[in-house]
């Protein structure tokens, strides 16, 4: 191992099997279970392919009309695996279909020449369970990224939200123990993996997510962007972007809008996203909350946006709010800052890394609506401070890119492949020792 590292001859995998059981990279982020993980897989896969590493993404088919294989980009394919009913299956019910999904993955590999994949990268714990078995059958290393952790989510659970089940906790513990390498989004997530799951620190590497700096960039088009999105051209705009569920805390923003001193200002709060997770239990809860607080006229709901429309939303806002109760990283915060919009975020999880307090935005301790109202009002009424934060936001976001993320993952992959080969060689040497 030391000789390989010194010589720079670490083996680069030719083809990677990426596992994303519960959500497809082809789905629209902000709807259902699609979110930052989808963006992560899409952006990283494209850049790995640009580095001559083929990526095949295995995900569950959610429609009978989906083709078995889709080319997402040159060198990147998505394989739809039939496992359970196409529609009406919640994420909580998916563990019952892991055997069927695993069977589909193993069949796909069996139809190819031996040694089709050099490495498995699983995303989220259910994919990790599949990767655990595929690793044993294929004899290749298994890299795992959790993205979120049940024990951490339960520790910071929002009021009224459902805790993560014990089955998930056990599943995560198994995957974290068995994976060859673990990738954490931030050093805080790495610490959680060690302290909460007793992860082996020698298997852990921090590789931070990135942002598409070509798409998300500052532009002097605020009035046109607001007009395009149907937002008021005058007054302040505070935007929330993400899945609508208690974990993300959009209710904190609406309650802040009804609290002093924010309620007396000319402010429109934009809620951009769709119901997800436990938010599906009451998909109209935010509409009802705004009505009960008398601020319906100041809340504008938008369907999830993509591409340039999403960048336009970030640029149209004076501030972007991320009041999540927990985030493994917080891609929304990074995208907004890349557009030059300061972020007000909860001081939790990966948001402490995604936002530099007092430089690119402001971190808020806790989720008290009055505290949020005071912070938001103070910034809205201080244009010079917002300008300073805007400049800092762009500078901060430039420290992150998907190219940097892909390069970091390639280093992990090479170490995993080299370590796996060294282990096999050691076992073979032991088998023939006399």
CSV table of C-alpha atoms in Angstrom, one decimal:
chain,number,residue,atom,x,y,z
A,1,UNK,CA,0.0,0.0,0.0
A,2,UNK,CA,2.7,2.4,1.0
A,3,UNK,CA,4.6,1.7,-2.2
A,4,UNK,CA,1.5,2.3,-4.4
A,5,UNK,CA,0.9,5.6,-2.7
A,6,UNK,CA,4.5,6.7,-3.1
A,7,UNK,CA,4.6,5.8,-6.8
A,8,UNK,CA,1.3,7.4,-7.6
A,9,UNK,CA,0.1,4.1,-9.2
A,10,UNK,CA,-3.1,3.8,-7.3
A,11,UNK,CA,-5.5,1.8,-9.5
A,12,UNK,CA,-8.4,3.8,-11.0
A,13,UNK,CA,-11.7,1.9,-11.3
A,14,UNK,CA,-13.0,1.5,-14.8
A,15,UNK,CA,-16.7,1.1,-14.0
A,16,UNK,CA,-18.7,1.9,-10.9
A,17,UNK,CA,-22.0,0.5,-9.8
A,18,UNK,CA,-23.8,3.4,-8.0
A,19,UNK,CA,-26.8,2.3,-5.9
A,20,UNK,CA,-29.7,4.7,-5.2
A,21,UNK,CA,-32.6,2.5,-4.2
A,22,UNK,CA,-35.3,4.9,-3.0
A,23,UNK,CA,-34.9,7.8,-5.4
A,24,UNK,CA,-33.9,8.2,-9.0
A,25,UNK,CA,-31.3,10.8,-10.1
A,26,UNK,CA,-33.8,11.4,-13.0
A,27,UNK,CA,-36.5,12.7,-10.6
A,28,UNK,CA,-37.1,16.4,-9.9
A,29,UNK,CA,-35.4,17.5,-6.6
A,30,UNK,CA,-37.8,19.0,-4.2
A,31,UNK,CA,-40.6,16.5,-4.9
A,32,UNK,CA,-41.2,13.2,-3.1
A,33,UNK,CA,-38.0,11.8,-1.7
A,34,UNK,CA,-35.8,13.6,-4.3
A,35,UNK,CA,-33.5,16.2,-2.9
A,36,UNK,CA,-29.8,17.0,-2.4
A,37,UNK,CA,-28.8,13.4,-2.8
A,38,UNK,CA,-30.2,13.3,-6.3
A,39,UNK,CA,-28.2,16.4,-7.2
A,40,UNK,CA,-25.1,14.9,-5.7
A,41,UNK,CA,-25.4,11.7,-7.7
A,42,UNK,CA,-26.1,13.4,-11.0
A,43,UNK,CA,-23.3,15.9,-10.7
A,44,UNK,CA,-20.7,13.5,-9.4
A,45,UNK,CA,-21.6,10.8,-12.0
A,46,UNK,CA,-21.2,13.3,-14.9
A,47,UNK,CA,-17.8,14.4,-13.7
A,48,UNK,CA,-16.5,10.9,-13.1
A,49,UNK,CA,-17.5,10.0,-16.6
A,50,UNK,CA,-15.5,13.0,-17.8
A,51,UNK,CA,-12.6,11.4,-16.1
A,52,UNK,CA,-13.1,8.2,-18.1
A,53,UNK,CA,-14.8,6.3,-15.3
A,54,UNK,CA,-18.1,4.7,-16.4
A,55,UNK,CA,-21.0,5.0,-13.9
A,56,UNK,CA,-24.1,2.8,-13.9
A,57,UNK,CA,-26.8,3.9,-11.5
A,58,UNK,CA,-29.2,1.3,-10.1
A,59,UNK,CA,-32.5,2.7,-8.9
A,60,UNK,CA,-36.0,1.4,-8.3
A,61,UNK,CA,-38.5,1.7,-11.2
A,62,UNK,CA,-41.5,3.8,-10.2
A,63,UNK,CA,-43.5,3.4,-13.5
A,64,UNK,CA,-44.1,0.6,-15.9
A,65,UNK,CA,-43.4,3.1,-18.7
A,66,UNK,CA,-39.8,3.6,-17.7
A,67,UNK,CA,-37.2,2.0,-20.0
A,68,UNK,CA,-35.0,-0.5,-18.4
A,69,UNK,CA,-31.9,1.6,-19.2
A,70,UNK,CA,-31.5,5.3,-19.7
A,71,UNK,CA,-28.4,7.2,-20.8
A,72,UNK,CA,-28.3,10.1,-18.4
A,73,UNK,CA,-25.1,11.6,-19.9
A,74,UNK,CA,-22.2,10.2,-21.9
A,75,UNK,CA,-20.7,7.5,-19.8
A,76,UNK,CA,-23.5,7.5,-17.3
A,77,UNK,CA,-26.5,5.1,-17.4
A,78,UNK,CA,-29.5,4.6,-15.1
A,79,UNK,CA,-30.8,1.1,-14.7
A,80,UNK,CA,-34.4,0.8,-13.5
A,81,UNK,CA,-34.9,-2.2,-11.3
A,82,UNK,CA,-38.4,-3.6,-10.8
A,83,UNK,CA,-39.0,-4.2,-7.1
A,84,UNK,CA,-42.5,-4.0,-5.7
A,85,UNK,CA,-45.4,-2.0,-7.0
A,86,UNK,CA,-44.5,0.8,-9.3
A,87,UNK,CA,-46.5,3.5,-7.5
A,88,UNK,CA,-47.8,4.1,-4.0
A,89,UNK,CA,-44.9,2.6,-2.2
A,90,UNK,CA,-43.5,4.9,0.6
A,91,UNK,CA,-39.9,5.1,1.6
A,92,UNK,CA,-40.8,3.5,4.9
A,93,UNK,CA,-42.2,0.4,3.0
A,94,UNK,CA,-39.2,0.0,0.7
A,95,UNK,CA,-37.1,-2.2,3.1
A,96,UNK,CA,-39.6,-5.0,2.3
A,97,UNK,CA,-38.5,-4.8,-1.3
A,98,UNK,CA,-34.7,-4.9,-0.8
A,99,UNK,CA,-34.5,-8.6,-1.6
A,100,UNK,CA,-36.2,-8.0,-4.9
A,101,UNK,CA,-34.1,-5.0,-5.7
A,102,UNK,CA,-30.9,-6.9,-4.8
A,103,UNK,CA,-31.9,-9.7,-7.0
A,104,UNK,CA,-32.4,-7.3,-9.9
A,105,UNK,CA,-28.9,-5.8,-9.4
A,106,UNK,CA,-27.2,-9.2,-9.2
A,107,UNK,CA,-29.1,-10.3,-12.3
A,108,UNK,CA,-27.9,-7.2,-14.2
A,109,UNK,CA,-24.3,-7.9,-13.3
A,110,UNK,CA,-24.6,-11.6,-14.1
A,111,UNK,CA,-25.6,-10.7,-17.6
A,112,UNK,CA,-22.3,-9.0,-18.2
A,113,UNK,CA,-18.8,-10.4,-18.6
A,114,UNK,CA,-17.1,-11.3,-15.3
A,115,UNK,CA,-15.6,-8.3,-13.5
A,116,UNK,CA,-18.0,-5.8,-15.0
A,117,UNK,CA,-17.7,-3.5,-12.0
A,118,UNK,CA,-14.6,-2.5,-10.1
A,119,UNK,CA,-16.4,-0.8,-7.2
A,120,UNK,CA,-19.8,-0.2,-5.6
A,121,UNK,CA,-20.8,3.2,-4.2
A,122,UNK,CA,-24.1,3.1,-2.2
A,123,UNK,CA,-26.1,6.2,-1.2
A,124,UNK,CA,-28.4,6.1,1.9
A,125,UNK,CA,-28.7,3.1,4.2
A,126,UNK,CA,-31.1,1.0,2.1
A,127,UNK,CA,-28.6,1.1,-0.9
A,128,UNK,CA,-25.9,0.2,1.6
A,129,UNK,CA,-27.7,-3.0,2.5
A,130,UNK,CA,-27.8,-3.9,-1.2
A,131,UNK,CA,-24.1,-2.9,-1.6
A,132,UNK,CA,-23.2,-5.0,1.4
A,133,UNK,CA,-24.5,-8.2,-0.4
A,134,UNK,CA,-23.2,-7.2,-3.9
A,135,UNK,CA,-19.8,-6.7,-2.5
A,136,UNK,CA,-19.6,-10.3,-1.2
A,137,UNK,CA,-21.0,-11.7,-4.5
A,138,UNK,CA,-18.8,-9.6,-6.8
A,139,UNK,CA,-15.6,-9.5,-4.8
A,140,UNK,CA,-15.2,-5.7,-5.1
A,141,UNK,CA,-14.8,-2.9,-2.6
A,142,UNK,CA,-17.9,-1.1,-1.2
A,143,UNK,CA,-17.9,2.6,-0.6
A,144,UNK,CA,-20.9,4.1,1.3
A,145,UNK,CA,-22.2,7.6,1.8
A,146,UNK,CA,-25.0,7.9,4.4
A,147,UNK,CA,-26.3,11.4,3.5
A,148,UNK,CA,-28.5,11.4,6.6
A,149,UNK,CA,-28.2,9.4,9.8
A,150,UNK,CA,-31.2,8.1,11.8
A,151,UNK,CA,-29.6,8.6,15.2
A,152,UNK,CA,-28.7,12.2,14.4
A,153,UNK,CA,-32.2,12.9,12.9
A,154,UNK,CA,-33.9,11.5,16.0
A,155,UNK,CA,-31.7,13.6,18.3
A,156,UNK,CA,-32.8,16.8,16.5
A,157,UNK,CA,-36.3,15.8,15.6
A,158,UNK,CA,-38.8,18.5,14.8
A,159,UNK,CA,-41.9,18.9,17.0
A,160,UNK,CA,-44.7,16.6,15.8
A,161,UNK,CA,-42.4,14.7,13.4
A,162,UNK,CA,-42.1,10.9,13.3
A,163,UNK,CA,-38.8,9.4,14.6
A,164,UNK,CA,-36.8,7.2,12.3
A,165,UNK,CA,-37.5,3.5,13.0
A,166,UNK,CA,-35.3,1.1,14.8
A,167,UNK,CA,-35.0,-1.0,11.7
A,168,UNK,CA,-33.2,1.8,10.0
A,169,UNK,CA,-30.9,2.4,12.9
A,170,UNK,CA,-29.9,-1.3,12.8
A,171,UNK,CA,-29.5,-1.2,9.0
A,172,UNK,CA,-27.2,1.8,9.2
A,173,UNK,CA,-25.1,0.1,11.9
A,174,UNK,CA,-24.6,-2.9,9.8
A,175,UNK,CA,-23.6,-1.0,6.6
A,176,UNK,CA,-21.2,1.3,8.5
A,177,UNK,CA,-19.5,-1.7,10.0
A,178,UNK,CA,-19.3,-3.7,6.8
A,179,UNK,CA,-18.4,-1.0,4.2
A,180,UNK,CA,-14.8,-0.8,3.0
A,181,UNK,CA,-14.8,3.0,3.0
A,182,UNK,CA,-17.2,5.6,4.4
A,183,UNK,CA,-17.5,9.1,2.8
A,184,UNK,CA,-18.8,11.9,5.0
A,185,UNK,CA,-19.9,15.3,3.7
A,186,UNK,CA,-18.4,17.2,6.5
A,187,UNK,CA,-16.1,16.7,9.5
A,188,UNK,CA,-19.2,17.0,11.7
A,189,UNK,CA,-20.8,14.1,10.0
A,190,UNK,CA,-17.6,12.1,10.3
A,191,UNK,CA,-17.7,12.8,14.0
A,192,UNK,CA,-21.3,11.6,14.2
A,193,UNK,CA,-20.4,8.4,12.4
A,194,UNK,CA,-17.7,7.7,15.0
A,195,UNK,CA,-19.5,8.8,18.1
A,196,UNK,CA,-23.0,7.5,17.3
A,197,UNK,CA,-22.1,4.4,15.2
A,198,UNK,CA,-18.6,3.5,16.4
A,199,UNK,CA,-17.3,3.8,12.8
A,200,UNK,CA,-13.7,2.9,12.2
A,201,UNK,CA,-11.9,6.3,11.7
A,202,UNK,CA,-9.4,4.8,9.4
A,203,UNK,CA,-12.2,4.0,6.9
A,204,UNK,CA,-13.6,7.5,7.0
A,205,UNK,CA,-12.9,10.3,4.5
A,206,UNK,CA,-14.5,13.7,4.3
A,207,UNK,CA,-15.4,14.8,0.7
A,208,UNK,CA,-17.5,17.9,0.6
A,209,UNK,CA,-20.3,18.3,-1.9
A,210,UNK,CA,-20.1,21.0,-4.5
A,211,UNK,CA,-22.1,23.5,-6.5
A,212,UNK,CA,-22.5,24.1,-10.3
A,213,UNK,CA,-20.7,27.4,-10.4
A,214,UNK,CA,-21.6,27.8,-14.1
A,215,UNK,CA,-25.3,27.7,-13.5
A,216,UNK,CA,-25.5,29.3,-10.0
A,217,UNK,CA,-23.8,32.7,-10.4
A,218,UNK,CA,-24.6,36.3,-9.7
A,219,UNK,CA,-26.5,38.3,-12.3
A,220,UNK,CA,-28.1,41.8,-12.2
A,221,UNK,CA,-31.5,40.5,-13.2
A,222,UNK,CA,-33.5,40.7,-9.9
A,223,UNK,CA,-36.5,42.6,-11.3
A,224,UNK,CA,-36.8,40.4,-14.4
A,225,UNK,CA,-36.3,37.2,-12.3
A,226,UNK,CA,-39.2,38.3,-9.9
A,227,UNK,CA,-41.4,39.1,-12.9
A,228,UNK,CA,-40.6,35.7,-14.4
A,229,UNK,CA,-41.6,33.9,-11.2
A,230,UNK,CA,-44.7,36.0,-10.5
A,231,UNK,CA,-43.2,37.6,-7.4
A,232,UNK,CA,-43.7,41.3,-6.3
A,233,UNK,CA,-41.2,43.5,-8.0
A,234,UNK,CA,-41.0,45.8,-4.9
A,235,UNK,CA,-40.5,44.9,-1.3
A,236,UNK,CA,-38.3,42.2,0.3
A,237,UNK,CA,-38.3,38.5,-0.7
A,238,UNK,CA,-37.1,35.7,1.6
A,239,UNK,CA,-37.0,32.3,-0.1
A,240,UNK,CA,-37.2,28.8,1.2
A,241,UNK,CA,-36.2,26.0,-1.2
A,242,UNK,CA,-36.6,22.3,-0.3
A,243,UNK,CA,-38.9,19.5,0.4
A,244,UNK,CA,-42.0,20.4,2.5
A,245,UNK,CA,-41.6,18.4,5.7
A,246,UNK,CA,-41.1,19.2,9.4
A,247,UNK,CA,-37.4,18.3,9.2
A,248,UNK,CA,-36.7,21.2,6.9
A,249,UNK,CA,-38.5,23.7,9.2
A,250,UNK,CA,-40.5,25.8,6.6
A,251,UNK,CA,-43.1,26.5,9.4
A,252,UNK,CA,-40.4,28.4,11.3
A,253,UNK,CA,-40.2,30.9,8.5
A,254,UNK,CA,-43.9,31.4,8.3
A,255,UNK,CA,-44.2,31.8,12.0
A,256,UNK,CA,-41.3,34.3,11.9
A,257,UNK,CA,-43.2,36.2,9.2
A,258,UNK,CA,-46.1,36.6,11.7
A,259,UNK,CA,-43.8,37.7,14.6
A,260,UNK,CA,-42.5,41.1,15.5
A,261,UNK,CA,-40.7,42.9,14.0
A,262,UNK,CA,-40.9,41.1,10.7
A,263,UNK,CA,-44.7,41.2,10.4
A,264,UNK,CA,-44.6,45.0,10.0
A,265,UNK,CA,-42.2,44.9,7.0
A,266,UNK,CA,-43.1,44.6,3.3
A,267,UNK,CA,-41.9,41.0,3.0
A,268,UNK,CA,-42.9,38.1,0.8
A,269,UNK,CA,-41.9,34.6,1.9
A,270,UNK,CA,-41.5,32.2,-1.0
A,271,UNK,CA,-41.9,28.5,-0.2
A,272,UNK,CA,-40.6,26.5,-3.2
A,273,UNK,CA,-40.9,22.7,-3.0
A,274,UNK,CA,-43.3,19.8,-2.7
A,275,UNK,CA,-44.6,17.6,0.2
A,276,UNK,CA,-42.2,14.9,1.3
A,277,UNK,CA,-41.8,12.3,4.1
A,278,UNK,CA,-44.0,13.0,7.1
A,279,UNK,CA,-45.1,16.2,5.3
A,280,UNK,CA,-47.3,14.0,3.1
A,281,UNK,CA,-49.5,13.4,6.1
A,282,UNK,CA,-50.7,17.0,5.9
A,283,UNK,CA,-49.7,18.4,2.5
A,284,UNK,CA,-51.7,21.6,3.0
A,285,UNK,CA,-50.3,22.3,6.5
A,286,UNK,CA,-48.3,25.4,5.5
A,287,UNK,CA,-51.2,26.9,3.7
A,288,UNK,CA,-53.3,26.3,6.8
A,289,UNK,CA,-50.6,27.7,9.1
A,290,UNK,CA,-50.2,30.9,7.0
A,291,UNK,CA,-54.0,31.4,7.1
A,292,UNK,CA,-54.3,30.9,10.8
A,293,UNK,CA,-51.5,33.4,11.4
A,294,UNK,CA,-53.1,36.0,9.1
A,295,UNK,CA,-50.1,36.1,6.7
A,296,UNK,CA,-51.5,34.2,3.7
A,297,UNK,CA,-51.2,37.4,1.5
A,298,UNK,CA,-47.5,37.5,2.3
A,299,UNK,CA,-46.6,33.8,1.4
A,300,UNK,CA,-46.1,32.7,-2.2
A,301,UNK,CA,-46.0,29.0,-2.9
A,302,UNK,CA,-44.0,27.7,-5.9
A,303,UNK,CA,-43.6,24.3,-7.4
A,304,UNK,CA,-40.1,22.9,-7.4
A,305,UNK,CA,-37.9,24.7,-9.9
A,306,UNK,CA,-35.0,23.4,-12.0
A,307,UNK,CA,-32.0,24.8,-13.8
A,308,UNK,CA,-32.1,28.5,-14.7
A,309,UNK,CA,-35.5,28.9,-13.0
A,310,UNK,CA,-34.0,27.8,-9.7
A,311,UNK,CA,-31.0,30.1,-10.1
A,312,UNK,CA,-33.5,32.9,-10.9
A,313,UNK,CA,-35.4,32.3,-7.7
A,314,UNK,CA,-32.2,32.5,-5.6
A,315,UNK,CA,-31.2,35.8,-7.4
A,316,UNK,CA,-34.7,37.2,-6.9
A,317,UNK,CA,-34.5,36.9,-3.1
A,318,UNK,CA,-32.9,39.3,-0.7
A,319,UNK,CA,-32.2,36.4,1.6
A,320,UNK,CA,-32.5,32.6,1.4
A,321,UNK,CA,-33.6,30.9,4.7
A,322,UNK,CA,-32.6,27.4,5.6
A,323,UNK,CA,-34.3,26.7,9.0
A,324,UNK,CA,-33.7,22.9,8.9
A,325,UNK,CA,-33.6,20.9,12.2
A,326,UNK,CA,-30.8,18.9,10.7
A,327,UNK,CA,-28.8,18.8,7.4
A,328,UNK,CA,-25.9,16.6,6.4
A,329,UNK,CA,-24.7,19.5,4.3
A,330,UNK,CA,-27.2,21.9,2.8
A,331,UNK,CA,-26.8,22.2,-1.0
A,332,UNK,CA,-29.5,24.9,-1.1
A,333,UNK,CA,-27.4,27.2,1.0
A,334,UNK,CA,-24.4,26.7,-1.2
A,335,UNK,CA,-26.4,27.3,-4.4
A,336,UNK,CA,-27.9,30.5,-3.1
A,337,UNK,CA,-24.6,31.8,-2.0
A,338,UNK,CA,-23.1,31.1,-5.4
A,339,UNK,CA,-25.8,33.3,-6.8
A,340,UNK,CA,-24.7,36.1,-4.5
A,341,UNK,CA,-27.7,35.8,-2.1
A,342,UNK,CA,-26.8,35.7,1.7
A,343,UNK,CA,-28.2,32.8,3.6
A,344,UNK,CA,-29.8,32.7,7.1
A,345,UNK,CA,-29.5,29.1,8.3
A,346,UNK,CA,-30.0,27.1,11.4
A,347,UNK,CA,-26.6,26.4,13.1
A,348,UNK,CA,-27.0,22.6,12.7
A,349,UNK,CA,-25.1,19.8,11.0
A,350,UNK,CA,-23.5,20.6,7.7
A,351,UNK,CA,-25.0,24.1,7.5
A,352,UNK,CA,-22.1,25.2,9.8
A,353,UNK,CA,-19.8,24.3,6.9
A,354,UNK,CA,-22.0,25.4,4.1
A,355,UNK,CA,-22.4,28.9,5.6
A,356,UNK,CA,-19.7,31.0,7.1
A,357,UNK,CA,-21.3,32.9,9.9
A,358,UNK,CA,-20.9,36.7,9.5
A,359,UNK,CA,-19.1,36.3,6.1
A,360,UNK,CA,-21.5,34.6,3.7
A,361,UNK,CA,-24.6,34.6,5.8
A,362,UNK,CA,-25.8,34.3,9.4
A,363,UNK,CA,-26.3,31.2,11.5
A,364,UNK,CA,-29.2,31.1,14.0
A,365,UNK,CA,-29.1,29.1,17.2
A,366,UNK,CA,-32.4,27.3,17.6
A,367,UNK,CA,-35.7,27.6,15.8
A,368,UNK,CA,-37.6,30.2,17.8
A,369,UNK,CA,-39.6,32.2,15.3
A,370,UNK,CA,-39.0,35.5,17.1
A,371,UNK,CA,-35.3,34.9,17.0
A,372,UNK,CA,-35.6,34.3,13.2
A,373,UNK,CA,-37.8,37.3,12.8
A,374,UNK,CA,-35.2,39.6,14.5
A,375,UNK,CA,-32.3,38.2,12.4
A,376,UNK,CA,-34.2,38.5,9.1
A,377,UNK,CA,-35.5,42.0,9.9
A,378,UNK,CA,-32.1,43.2,10.9
A,379,UNK,CA,-30.6,42.0,7.7
A,380,UNK,CA,-33.4,43.2,5.4
A,381,UNK,CA,-33.1,46.7,6.9
A,382,UNK,CA,-29.3,46.8,6.5
A,383,UNK,CA,-28.5,46.9,2.8
A,384,UNK,CA,-24.8,47.6,3.3
A,385,UNK,CA,-24.5,44.5,5.5
A,386,UNK,CA,-26.4,42.4,2.9
A,387,UNK,CA,-24.1,43.7,0.2
A,388,UNK,CA,-21.0,42.7,2.3
A,389,UNK,CA,-22.5,39.2,2.9
A,390,UNK,CA,-23.4,38.9,-0.8
A,391,UNK,CA,-19.7,39.5,-1.8
A,392,UNK,CA,-18.6,37.0,0.9
A,393,UNK,CA,-21.2,34.5,-0.2
A,394,UNK,CA,-19.8,34.3,-3.8
A,395,UNK,CA,-16.3,34.0,-2.5
A,396,UNK,CA,-17.3,31.3,-0.1
A,397,UNK,CA,-19.2,29.3,-2.7
A,398,UNK,CA,-16.1,29.3,-5.0
A,399,UNK,CA,-14.4,27.1,-2.5
A,400,UNK,CA,-16.8,24.3,-3.5
A,401,UNK,CA,-17.2,22.6,-6.9
A,402,UNK,CA,-18.4,19.3,-8.2
A,403,UNK,CA,-15.0,18.8,-9.9
A,404,UNK,CA,-13.4,19.0,-6.5
A,405,UNK,CA,-15.9,16.5,-5.1
A,406,UNK,CA,-15.3,14.1,-8.0
A,407,UNK,CA,-11.6,14.3,-7.5
A,408,UNK,CA,-12.0,13.6,-3.8
A,409,UNK,CA,-14.2,10.6,-4.5
A,410,UNK,CA,-11.7,9.2,-7.0
A,411,UNK,CA,-9.0,9.3,-4.3
A,412,UNK,CA,-11.3,7.3,-2.0
A,413,UNK,CA,-12.1,4.8,-4.8
A,414,UNK,CA,-8.4,4.3,-5.6
A,415,UNK,CA,-7.6,3.6,-2.0
A,416,UNK,CA,-10.5,1.2,-1.7
A,417,UNK,CA,-9.5,-0.7,-4.8
A,418,UNK,CA,-5.8,-0.8,-3.7
A,419,UNK,CA,-6.8,-1.9,-0.2
A,420,UNK,CA,-9.1,-4.6,-1.6
A,421,UNK,CA,-6.4,-6.0,-3.9
A,422,UNK,CA,-3.8,-6.0,-1.1
A,423,UNK,CA,-6.2,-7.9,1.1
A,424,UNK,CA,-6.8,-10.5,-1.6
A,425,UNK,CA,-3.1,-10.9,-2.2
A,426,UNK,CA,-2.4,-11.2,1.6
A,427,UNK,CA,-5.1,-14.0,1.8
A,428,UNK,CA,-3.6,-15.8,-1.2
A,429,UNK,CA,-0.2,-15.6,0.3
A,430,UNK,CA,-1.5,-17.0,3.5
A,431,UNK,CA,-3.2,-19.8,1.7
A,432,UNK,CA,0.0,-21.0,0.1
A,433,UNK,CA,2.3,-20.5,3.1
A,434,UNK,CA,3.8,-23.8,4.4
